[in-house]
Coordinates of C-alpha atoms in Angstrom, one line a residue:
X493 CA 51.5 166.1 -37.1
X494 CA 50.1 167.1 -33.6
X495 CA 52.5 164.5 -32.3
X496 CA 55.7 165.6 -33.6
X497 CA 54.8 169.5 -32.6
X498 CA 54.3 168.0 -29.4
X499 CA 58.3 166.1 -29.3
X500 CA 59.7 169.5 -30.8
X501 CA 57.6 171.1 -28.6
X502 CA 59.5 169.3 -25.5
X503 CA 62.7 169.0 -27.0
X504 CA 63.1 172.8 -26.9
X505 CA 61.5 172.6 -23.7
X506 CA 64.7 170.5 -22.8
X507 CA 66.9 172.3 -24.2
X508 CA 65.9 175.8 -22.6
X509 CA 65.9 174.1 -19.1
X510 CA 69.3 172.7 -20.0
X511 CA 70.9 175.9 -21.5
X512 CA 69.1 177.6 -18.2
X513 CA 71.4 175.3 -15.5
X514 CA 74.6 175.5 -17.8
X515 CA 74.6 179.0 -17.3
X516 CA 73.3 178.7 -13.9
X517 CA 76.6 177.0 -12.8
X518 CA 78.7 179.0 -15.3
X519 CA 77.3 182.2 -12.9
X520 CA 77.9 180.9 -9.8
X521 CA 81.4 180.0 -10.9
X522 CA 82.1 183.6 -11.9
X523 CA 80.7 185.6 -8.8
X524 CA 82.4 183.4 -6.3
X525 CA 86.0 183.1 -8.3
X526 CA 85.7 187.1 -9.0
X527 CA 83.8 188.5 -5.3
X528 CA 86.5 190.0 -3.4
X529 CA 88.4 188.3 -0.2
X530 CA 85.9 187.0 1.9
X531 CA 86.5 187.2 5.5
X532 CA 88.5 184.9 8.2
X533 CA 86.7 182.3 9.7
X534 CA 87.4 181.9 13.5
X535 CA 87.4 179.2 15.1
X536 CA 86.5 178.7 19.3
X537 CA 90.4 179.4 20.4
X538 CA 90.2 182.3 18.3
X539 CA 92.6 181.6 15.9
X540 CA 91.8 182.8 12.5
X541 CA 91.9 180.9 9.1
X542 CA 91.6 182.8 5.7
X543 CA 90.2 181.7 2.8
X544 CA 93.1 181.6 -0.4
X545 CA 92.6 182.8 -3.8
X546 CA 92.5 179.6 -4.4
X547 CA 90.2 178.0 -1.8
X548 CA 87.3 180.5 -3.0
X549 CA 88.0 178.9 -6.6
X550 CA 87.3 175.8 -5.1
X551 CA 84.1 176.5 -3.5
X552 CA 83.2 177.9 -7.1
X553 CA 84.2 175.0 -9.2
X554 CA 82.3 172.6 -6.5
X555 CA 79.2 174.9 -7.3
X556 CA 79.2 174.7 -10.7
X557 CA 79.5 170.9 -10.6
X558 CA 76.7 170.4 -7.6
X559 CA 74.5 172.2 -10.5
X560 CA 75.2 170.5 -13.3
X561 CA 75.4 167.0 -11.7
X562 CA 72.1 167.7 -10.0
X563 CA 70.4 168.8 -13.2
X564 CA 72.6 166.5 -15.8
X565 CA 73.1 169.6 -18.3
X566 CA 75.8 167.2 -19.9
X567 CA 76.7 163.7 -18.6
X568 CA 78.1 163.3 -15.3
X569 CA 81.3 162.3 -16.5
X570 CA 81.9 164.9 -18.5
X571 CA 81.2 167.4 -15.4
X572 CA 84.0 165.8 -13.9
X573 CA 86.5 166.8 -16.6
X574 CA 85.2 170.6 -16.0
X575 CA 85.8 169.8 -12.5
X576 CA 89.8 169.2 -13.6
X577 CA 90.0 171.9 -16.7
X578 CA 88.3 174.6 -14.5
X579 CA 90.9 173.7 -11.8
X580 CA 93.9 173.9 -14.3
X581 CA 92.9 177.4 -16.6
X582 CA 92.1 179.3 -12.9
X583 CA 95.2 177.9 -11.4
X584 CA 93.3 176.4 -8.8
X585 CA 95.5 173.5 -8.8
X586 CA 98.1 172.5 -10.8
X587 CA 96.9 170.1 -13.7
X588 CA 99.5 167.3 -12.7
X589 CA 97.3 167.5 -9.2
X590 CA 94.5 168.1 -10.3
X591 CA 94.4 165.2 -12.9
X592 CA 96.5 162.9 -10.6
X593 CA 93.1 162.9 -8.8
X594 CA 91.4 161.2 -11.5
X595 CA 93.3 157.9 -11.0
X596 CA 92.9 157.7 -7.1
X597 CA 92.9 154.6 -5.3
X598 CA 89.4 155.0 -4.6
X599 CA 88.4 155.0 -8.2
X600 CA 90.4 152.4 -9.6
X601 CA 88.8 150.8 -6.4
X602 CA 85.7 151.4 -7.3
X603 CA 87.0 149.9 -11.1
X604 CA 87.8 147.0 -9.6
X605 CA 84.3 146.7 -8.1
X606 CA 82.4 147.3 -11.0
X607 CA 84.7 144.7 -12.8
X608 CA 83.6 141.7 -10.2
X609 CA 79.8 142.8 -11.1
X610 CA 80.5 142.2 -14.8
X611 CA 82.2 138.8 -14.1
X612 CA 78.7 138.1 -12.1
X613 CA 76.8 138.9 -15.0
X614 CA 78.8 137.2 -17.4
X615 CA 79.6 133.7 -16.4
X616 CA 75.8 133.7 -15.1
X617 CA 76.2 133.8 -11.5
X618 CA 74.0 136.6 -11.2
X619 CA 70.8 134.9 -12.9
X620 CA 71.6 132.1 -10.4
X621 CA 71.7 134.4 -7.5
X622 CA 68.8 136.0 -8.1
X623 CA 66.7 133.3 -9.1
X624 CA 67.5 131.5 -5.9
X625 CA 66.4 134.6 -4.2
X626 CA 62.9 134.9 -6.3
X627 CA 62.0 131.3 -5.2
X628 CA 62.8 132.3 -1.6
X629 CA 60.7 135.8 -1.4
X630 CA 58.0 134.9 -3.4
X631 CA 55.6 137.0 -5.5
X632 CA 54.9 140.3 -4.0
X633 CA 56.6 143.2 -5.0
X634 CA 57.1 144.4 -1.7
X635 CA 59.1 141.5 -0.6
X636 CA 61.5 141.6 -3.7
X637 CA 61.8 144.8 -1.7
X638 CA 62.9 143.7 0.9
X639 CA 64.5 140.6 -0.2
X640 CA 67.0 142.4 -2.0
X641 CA 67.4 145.4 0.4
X642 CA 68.0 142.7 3.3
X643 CA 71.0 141.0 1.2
X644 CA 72.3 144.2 0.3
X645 CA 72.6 145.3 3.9
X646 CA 73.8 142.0 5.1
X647 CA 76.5 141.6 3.2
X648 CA 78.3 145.3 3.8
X649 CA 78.7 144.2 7.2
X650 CA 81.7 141.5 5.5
X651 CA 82.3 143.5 2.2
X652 CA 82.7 147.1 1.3
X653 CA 79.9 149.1 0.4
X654 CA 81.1 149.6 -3.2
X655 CA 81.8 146.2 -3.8
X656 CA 78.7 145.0 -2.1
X657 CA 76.5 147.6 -4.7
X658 CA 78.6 146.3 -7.9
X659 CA 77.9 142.9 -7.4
X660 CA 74.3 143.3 -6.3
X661 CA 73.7 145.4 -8.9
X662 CA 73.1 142.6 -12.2
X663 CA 71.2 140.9 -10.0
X664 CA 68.6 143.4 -9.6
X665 CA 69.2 143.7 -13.8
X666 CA 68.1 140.4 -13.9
X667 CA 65.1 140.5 -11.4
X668 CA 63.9 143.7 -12.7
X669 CA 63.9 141.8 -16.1
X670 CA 61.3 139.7 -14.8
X671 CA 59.0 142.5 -14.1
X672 CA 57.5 142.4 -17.5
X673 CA 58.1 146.3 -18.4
X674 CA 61.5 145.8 -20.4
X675 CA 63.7 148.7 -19.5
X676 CA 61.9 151.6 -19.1
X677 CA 61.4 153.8 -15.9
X678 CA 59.0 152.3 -13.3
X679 CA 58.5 152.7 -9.8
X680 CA 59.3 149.8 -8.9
X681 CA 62.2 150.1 -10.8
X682 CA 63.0 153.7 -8.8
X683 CA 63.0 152.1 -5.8
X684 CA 64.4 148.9 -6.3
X685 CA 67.8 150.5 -7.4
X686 CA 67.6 153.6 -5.3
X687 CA 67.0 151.7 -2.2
X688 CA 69.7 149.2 -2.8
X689 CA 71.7 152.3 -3.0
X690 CA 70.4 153.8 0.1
X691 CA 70.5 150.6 2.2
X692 CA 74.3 149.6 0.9
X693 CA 75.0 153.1 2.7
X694 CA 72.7 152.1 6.0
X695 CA 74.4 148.7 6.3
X696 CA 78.3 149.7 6.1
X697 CA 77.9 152.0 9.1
X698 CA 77.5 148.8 10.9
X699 CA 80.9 147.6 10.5
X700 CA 84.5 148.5 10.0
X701 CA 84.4 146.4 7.0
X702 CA 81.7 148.2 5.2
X703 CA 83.4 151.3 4.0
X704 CA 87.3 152.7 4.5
X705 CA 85.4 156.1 6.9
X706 CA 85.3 154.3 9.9
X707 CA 88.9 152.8 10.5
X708 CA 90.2 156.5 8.9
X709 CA 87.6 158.1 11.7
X710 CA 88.3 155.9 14.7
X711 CA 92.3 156.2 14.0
X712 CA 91.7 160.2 13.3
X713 CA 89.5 160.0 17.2
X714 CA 92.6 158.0 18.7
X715 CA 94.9 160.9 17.6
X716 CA 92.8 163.9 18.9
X717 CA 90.8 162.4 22.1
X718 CA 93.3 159.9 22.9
X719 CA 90.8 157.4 23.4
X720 CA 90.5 154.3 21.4
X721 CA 86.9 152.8 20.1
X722 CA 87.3 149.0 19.1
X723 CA 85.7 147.1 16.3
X724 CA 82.9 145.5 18.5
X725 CA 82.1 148.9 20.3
X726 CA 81.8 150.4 17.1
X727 CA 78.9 148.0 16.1
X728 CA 77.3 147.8 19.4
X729 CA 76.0 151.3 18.8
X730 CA 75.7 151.3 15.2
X731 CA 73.9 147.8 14.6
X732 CA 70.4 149.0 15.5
X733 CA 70.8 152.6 13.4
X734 CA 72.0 150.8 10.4
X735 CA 69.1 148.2 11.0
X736 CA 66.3 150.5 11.9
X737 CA 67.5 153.1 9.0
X738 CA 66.9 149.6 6.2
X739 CA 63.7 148.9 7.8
X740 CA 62.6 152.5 7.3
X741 CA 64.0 152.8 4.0
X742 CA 62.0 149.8 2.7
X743 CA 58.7 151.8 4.2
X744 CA 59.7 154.9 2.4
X745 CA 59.9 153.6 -0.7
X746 CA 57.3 151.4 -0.5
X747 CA 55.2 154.6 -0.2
X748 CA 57.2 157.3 -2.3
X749 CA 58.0 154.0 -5.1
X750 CA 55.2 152.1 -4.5
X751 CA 55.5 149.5 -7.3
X752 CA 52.8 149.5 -9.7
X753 CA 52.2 145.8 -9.5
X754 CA 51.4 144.4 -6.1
X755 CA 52.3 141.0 -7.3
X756 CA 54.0 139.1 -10.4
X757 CA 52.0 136.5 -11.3
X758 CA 53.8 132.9 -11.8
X759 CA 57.1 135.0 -11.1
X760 CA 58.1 132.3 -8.2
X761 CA 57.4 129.4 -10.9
X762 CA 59.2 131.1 -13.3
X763 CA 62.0 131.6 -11.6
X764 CA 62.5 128.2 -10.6
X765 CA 62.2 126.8 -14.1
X766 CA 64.9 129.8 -15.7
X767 CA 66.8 128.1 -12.4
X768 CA 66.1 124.6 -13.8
X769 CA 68.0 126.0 -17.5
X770 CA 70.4 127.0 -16.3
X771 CA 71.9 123.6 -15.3
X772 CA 74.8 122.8 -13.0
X773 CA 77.4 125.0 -12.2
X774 CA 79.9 125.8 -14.6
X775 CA 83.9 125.5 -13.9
X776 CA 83.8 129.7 -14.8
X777 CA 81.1 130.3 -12.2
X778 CA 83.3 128.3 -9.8
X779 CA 86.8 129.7 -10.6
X780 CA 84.8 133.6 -10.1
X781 CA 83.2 132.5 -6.9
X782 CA 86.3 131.3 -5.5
X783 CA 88.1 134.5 -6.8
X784 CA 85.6 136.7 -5.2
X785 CA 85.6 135.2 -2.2
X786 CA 89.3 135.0 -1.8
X787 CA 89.3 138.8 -2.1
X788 CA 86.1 139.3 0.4
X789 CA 88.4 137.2 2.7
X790 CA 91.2 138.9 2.7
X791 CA 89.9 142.5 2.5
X792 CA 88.1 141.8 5.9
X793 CA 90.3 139.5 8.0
X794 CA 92.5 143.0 7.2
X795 CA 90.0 145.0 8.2
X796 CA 89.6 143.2 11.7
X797 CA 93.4 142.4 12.1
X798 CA 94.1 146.1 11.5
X799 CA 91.6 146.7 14.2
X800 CA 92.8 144.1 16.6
X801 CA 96.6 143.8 16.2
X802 CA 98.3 147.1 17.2
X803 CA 101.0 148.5 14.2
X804 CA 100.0 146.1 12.2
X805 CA 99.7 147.6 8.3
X806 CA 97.1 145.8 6.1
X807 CA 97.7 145.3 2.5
X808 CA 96.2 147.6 -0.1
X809 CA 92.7 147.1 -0.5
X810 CA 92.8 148.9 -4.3
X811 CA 95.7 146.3 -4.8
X812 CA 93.9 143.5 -3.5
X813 CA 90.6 144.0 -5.3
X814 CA 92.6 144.8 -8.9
X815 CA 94.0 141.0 -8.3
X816 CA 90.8 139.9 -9.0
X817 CA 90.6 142.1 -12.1
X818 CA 93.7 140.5 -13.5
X819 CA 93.0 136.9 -12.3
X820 CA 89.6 137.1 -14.5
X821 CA 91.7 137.8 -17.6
X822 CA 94.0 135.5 -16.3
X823 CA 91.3 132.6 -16.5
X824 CA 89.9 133.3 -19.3
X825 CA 86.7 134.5 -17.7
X826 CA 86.7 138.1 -19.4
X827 CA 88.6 139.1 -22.3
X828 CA 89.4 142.8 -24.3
X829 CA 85.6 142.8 -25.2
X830 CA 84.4 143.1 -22.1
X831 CA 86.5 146.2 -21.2
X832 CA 83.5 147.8 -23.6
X833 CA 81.0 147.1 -21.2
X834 CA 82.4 149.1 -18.3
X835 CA 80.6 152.1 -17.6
X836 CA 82.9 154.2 -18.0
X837 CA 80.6 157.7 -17.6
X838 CA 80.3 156.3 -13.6
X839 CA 84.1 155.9 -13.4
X840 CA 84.8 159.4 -14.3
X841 CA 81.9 160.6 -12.2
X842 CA 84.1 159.4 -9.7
X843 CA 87.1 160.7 -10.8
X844 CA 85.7 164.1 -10.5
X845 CA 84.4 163.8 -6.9
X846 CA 87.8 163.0 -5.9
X847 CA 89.0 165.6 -7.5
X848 CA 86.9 168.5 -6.0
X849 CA 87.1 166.5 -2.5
X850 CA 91.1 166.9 -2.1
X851 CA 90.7 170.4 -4.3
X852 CA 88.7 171.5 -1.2
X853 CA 90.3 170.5 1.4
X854 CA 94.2 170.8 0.2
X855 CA 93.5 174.7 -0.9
X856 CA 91.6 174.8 2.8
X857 CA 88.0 175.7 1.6
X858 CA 86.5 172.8 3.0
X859 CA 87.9 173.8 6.4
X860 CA 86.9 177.4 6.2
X861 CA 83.5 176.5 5.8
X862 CA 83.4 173.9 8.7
X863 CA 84.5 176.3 11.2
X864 CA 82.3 179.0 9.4
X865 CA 79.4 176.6 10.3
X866 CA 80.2 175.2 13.2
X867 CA 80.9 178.1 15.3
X868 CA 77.2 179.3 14.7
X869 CA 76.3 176.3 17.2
X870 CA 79.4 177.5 20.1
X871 CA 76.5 178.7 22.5
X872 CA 73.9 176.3 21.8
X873 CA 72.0 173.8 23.3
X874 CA 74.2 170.7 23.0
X875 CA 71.8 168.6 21.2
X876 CA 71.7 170.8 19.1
X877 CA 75.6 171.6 18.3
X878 CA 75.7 167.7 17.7
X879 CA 72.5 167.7 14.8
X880 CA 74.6 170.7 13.9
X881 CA 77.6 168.8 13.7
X882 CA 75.3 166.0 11.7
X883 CA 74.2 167.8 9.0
X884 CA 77.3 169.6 8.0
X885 CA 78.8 166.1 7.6
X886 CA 75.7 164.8 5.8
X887 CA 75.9 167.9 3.2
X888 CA 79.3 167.7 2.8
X889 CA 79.6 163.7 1.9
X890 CA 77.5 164.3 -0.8
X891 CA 79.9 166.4 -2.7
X892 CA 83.2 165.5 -1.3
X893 CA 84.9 162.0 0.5
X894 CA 83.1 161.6 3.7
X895 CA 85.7 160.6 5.5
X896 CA 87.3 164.2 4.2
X897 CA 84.4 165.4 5.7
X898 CA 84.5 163.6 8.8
X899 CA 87.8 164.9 8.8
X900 CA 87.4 168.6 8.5
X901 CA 84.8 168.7 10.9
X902 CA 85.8 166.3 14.1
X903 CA 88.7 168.8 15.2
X904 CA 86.6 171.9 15.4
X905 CA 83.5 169.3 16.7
X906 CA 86.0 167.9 19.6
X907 CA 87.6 171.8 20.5
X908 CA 83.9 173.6 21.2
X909 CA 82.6 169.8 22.8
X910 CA 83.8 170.5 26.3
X911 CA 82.3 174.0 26.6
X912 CA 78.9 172.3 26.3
X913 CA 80.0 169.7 28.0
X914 CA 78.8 167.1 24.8
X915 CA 81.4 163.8 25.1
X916 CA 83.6 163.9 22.3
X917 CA 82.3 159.8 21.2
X918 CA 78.8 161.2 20.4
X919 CA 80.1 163.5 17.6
X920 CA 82.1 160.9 16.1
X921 CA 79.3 158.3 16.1
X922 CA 76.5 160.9 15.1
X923 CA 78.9 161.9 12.2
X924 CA 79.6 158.4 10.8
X925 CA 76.1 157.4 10.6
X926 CA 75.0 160.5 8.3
X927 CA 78.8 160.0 6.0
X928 CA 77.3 156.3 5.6
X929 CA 74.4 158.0 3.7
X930 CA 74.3 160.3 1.3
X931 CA 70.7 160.4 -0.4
X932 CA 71.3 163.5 -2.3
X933 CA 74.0 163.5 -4.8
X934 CA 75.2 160.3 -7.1
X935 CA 78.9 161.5 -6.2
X936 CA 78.1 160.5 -2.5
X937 CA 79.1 157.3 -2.8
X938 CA 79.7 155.0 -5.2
X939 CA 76.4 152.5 -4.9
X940 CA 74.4 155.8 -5.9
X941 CA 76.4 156.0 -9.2
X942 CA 76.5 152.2 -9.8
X943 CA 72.5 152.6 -8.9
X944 CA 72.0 155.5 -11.3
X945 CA 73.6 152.8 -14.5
X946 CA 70.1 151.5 -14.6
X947 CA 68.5 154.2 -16.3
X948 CA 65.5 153.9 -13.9
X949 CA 66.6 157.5 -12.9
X950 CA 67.7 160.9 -13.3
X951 CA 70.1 162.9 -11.6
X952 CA 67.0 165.3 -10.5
X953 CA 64.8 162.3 -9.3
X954 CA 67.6 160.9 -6.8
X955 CA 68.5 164.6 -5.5
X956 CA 64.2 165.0 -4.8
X957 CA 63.8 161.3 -3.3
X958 CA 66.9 162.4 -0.9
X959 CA 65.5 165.1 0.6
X960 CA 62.8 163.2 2.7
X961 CA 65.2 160.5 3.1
X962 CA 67.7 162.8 4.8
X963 CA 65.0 164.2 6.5
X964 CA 64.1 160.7 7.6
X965 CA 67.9 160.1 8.3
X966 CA 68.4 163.2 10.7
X967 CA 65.5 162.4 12.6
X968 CA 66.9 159.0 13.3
X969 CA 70.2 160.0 14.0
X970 CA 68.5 162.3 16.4
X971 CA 66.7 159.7 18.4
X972 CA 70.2 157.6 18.5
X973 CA 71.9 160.5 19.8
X974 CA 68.7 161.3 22.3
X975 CA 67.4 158.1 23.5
X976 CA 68.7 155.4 22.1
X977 CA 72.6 155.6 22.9
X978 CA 72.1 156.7 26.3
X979 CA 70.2 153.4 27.3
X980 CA 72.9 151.4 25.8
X981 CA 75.8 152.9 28.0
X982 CA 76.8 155.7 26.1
X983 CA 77.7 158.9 27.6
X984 CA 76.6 161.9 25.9
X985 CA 77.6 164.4 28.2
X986 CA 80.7 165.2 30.2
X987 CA 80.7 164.8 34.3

């Protein structure tokens, strides 16, 4: 009796929280859409820009859905359909915009992803993979760790980011499988999937292959500074960020997740005899391997071409990875079934973060507020108009595209740059390491959402954990920016 007062007891507990940050967004939503005009922002040339009808009902429908996907009043993929009906009923956007959105290139992208992870897990890959890897690192919890953070951020420098996340993510499945806690929430299980989410984002800063924001950025650089950044520059300053920020990571959550279990006993032996089972390789394994790795190929010999061969247009890379998609039906190797086991709450979560990105920044509300922000910093100390610069850019790719919010900040970065005499390559490497990491929100980036599939936790949990880990992450970009850049050639300053 005492124990089921105790589960009514903190189901209405629940529910009042849950009714509490429903209306909590709901309010926000109202008092922004119905406040009067608010006034121009002005950038440093003094030109003005207003904010639309319109852009303040974007900033409102992006505050409701930071609430409720924070909090995880309803599931996240069902925020993201308010995100397009609130749109539509306050003529925010017109629904056949607004709902275009939902089938971006980036989210049938990140479809496709997901897809190749699936195809891992099912012909049995992904046991192999990680079995391997168990007989490699060993026992101790805190080298699964770092085991599986290291391979994680390896292999965004060739793939990107998303891809890298789906395909790692069943192999964590199975390792965390093997802790001998079934499927419920540990530590252990915390960190293991929030820091493969974490270091996914760490590692594609590294590269022009890891994630689409650095091409868009350097091209977007070319355009306004006239000055061109290669591929190889580009990892020459962020190769020991992206590698100090994984090494840090697996500290952090070695302390904030410290796994409950220092070891697995006989996990090593085990592992080697599930290995044993599984016998050779089959002809599915094969024909996926080779199909993965066909599109890994081509996605970065693009990448690098793109980057090396002047004009030259590289194929689609949504096209290229749905090829994949198709060839697996093709082959036999998935069938209608398996369309079942997509999550499908993740996909929409997506869907909705595109939408309030291009919402923002096609009614102009995401600009108003960079030049709002950044013109606090016009008279500052230059270092700190660049962390200025950092952690706009850091808050906004959390709720919007960061290379939208690279975007919307770089051209009011690059005008007020020469004033303080701060070189204009500084902002644009300071900015792409904080877009490559967006600790706070599950609609970041899309390794935090495949991450958040595991169940290991909530919504809540991954904004709290992100706090000290941007923390962490400014500091760090601070020191780059400081020390660390100068001593490697960069100039920071003008003259």
């Amino acid at each position: 009796m005492a124990s089921d007062a105790a589960a009514v007891s903190n189901a209405n507990s629940t529910n009042w929280k849950k009714n509490l940050f429903i209306l909590l967004g709901a309010f926000l939503f109202l008092i922004v859409y119905y406040t009067p005009m608010w006034p121009d922002a002005i950038d440093p040339t003094g030109k003005a820009f207003s904010l639309s009808k319109e852009g303040k009902g974007a900033i409102a429908v992006f505050l409701l859905a930071g609430t409720w996907w924070v909090f995880e009043v309803v599931p996240i993929g069902v925020t993201s359909l308010a995100i397009g009906v609130l749109q539509v009923l306050f003529m925010i956007r017109p629904a056949n915009v607004a709902f275009k959105d939902f089938m971006d290139p980036s989210v049938l992208f990140i479809f496709g992803s997901i897809v190749i992870g699936l195809v891992f897990t099912k012909t049995g890959l992904t046991r192999r993979l990680a079995y391997k890897m168990l007989m490699i690192v060993g026992e101790k919890t805190s080298m699964i760790y770092l085991g599986c953070f290291f391979v994680t951020a390896a292999l965004t420098h060739i793939m990107a980011h998303t891809a890298v996340a789906a395909t790692i993510y069943p192999l964590l499945v199975a390792i965390y499988s093997l802790y001998g806690e079934g499927d419920k929430p540990t530590k252990f299980g915390k960190g293991l999937f929030m820091g493969m989410a974490y270091v996914a984002g760490a590692g594609s800063i590294i590269t022009l292959l890891g994630a689409a924001r650095g091409a868009v950025a350097l091209g977007f650089f070319k355009d306004i500074m006239k000055q061109e950044i290669g591929f190889f520059e580009l990892s020459y300053y962020m190769f020991p960020v992206g590698w100090l920020m994984v090494a840090l990571l697996w500290g952090f959550f070695m302390i904030v997740c410290k796994p409950e279990k220092k070891t697995i006993p006989g996990l090593r032996d085990r592992a080697r005899k599930l290995n044993a089972e599984l016998g050779g390789i089959t002809k599915k394994e094969i024909i996926a391997a080779v199909i993965v790795g066909a599109v890994i190929l081509i996605l970065g010999a693009s990448a690098v071409m793109k980057s090396a061969i002047p004009g030259f247009v590289p194929p689609d890379k949504t096209g290229i990875i749905l090829i994949s998609t198709i060839l697996f039906f093709i082959f036999g190797i998935l069938d209608i079934n398996d369309l079942e086991e997509i999550p499908w709450n993740i996909i929409l979560l997506f869907a909705g973060a595109m939408s309030i990105g291009f919402c923002l920044w096609e009614t102009g509300a995401a600009e108003w507020l960079a030049i709002n922000w950044l013109t606090i910093f016009k008279e500052s100390n230059w270092f700190v108009f660049v962390m200025g610069i950092a952690f706009f850019v850091m808050i906004m790719t959390n709720f919007i595209m960061n290379v939208a919010a690279i975007a919307i900040s770089l051209p009011v970065a690059l005008v007020i740059a020469p004033y303080l005499n701060v070189a204009g390559e500084v902002i644009l490497f300071a900015s792409l390491i904080v877009a490559g990491m967006p600790f706070l929100l599950l609609v970041g980036a899309a390794p935090n959402a495949i991450a958040y599939d595991s169940k290991q936790f909530t919504p809540g949990e991954f904004f709290l954990y992100g706090i000290p880990a941007s923390i962490l992450l400014m500091l760090v970009t601070g020191i780059a920016v400081y020390i660390l850049w100068p001593i490697m050639g960069m100039s920071i300053q003008l003259g």
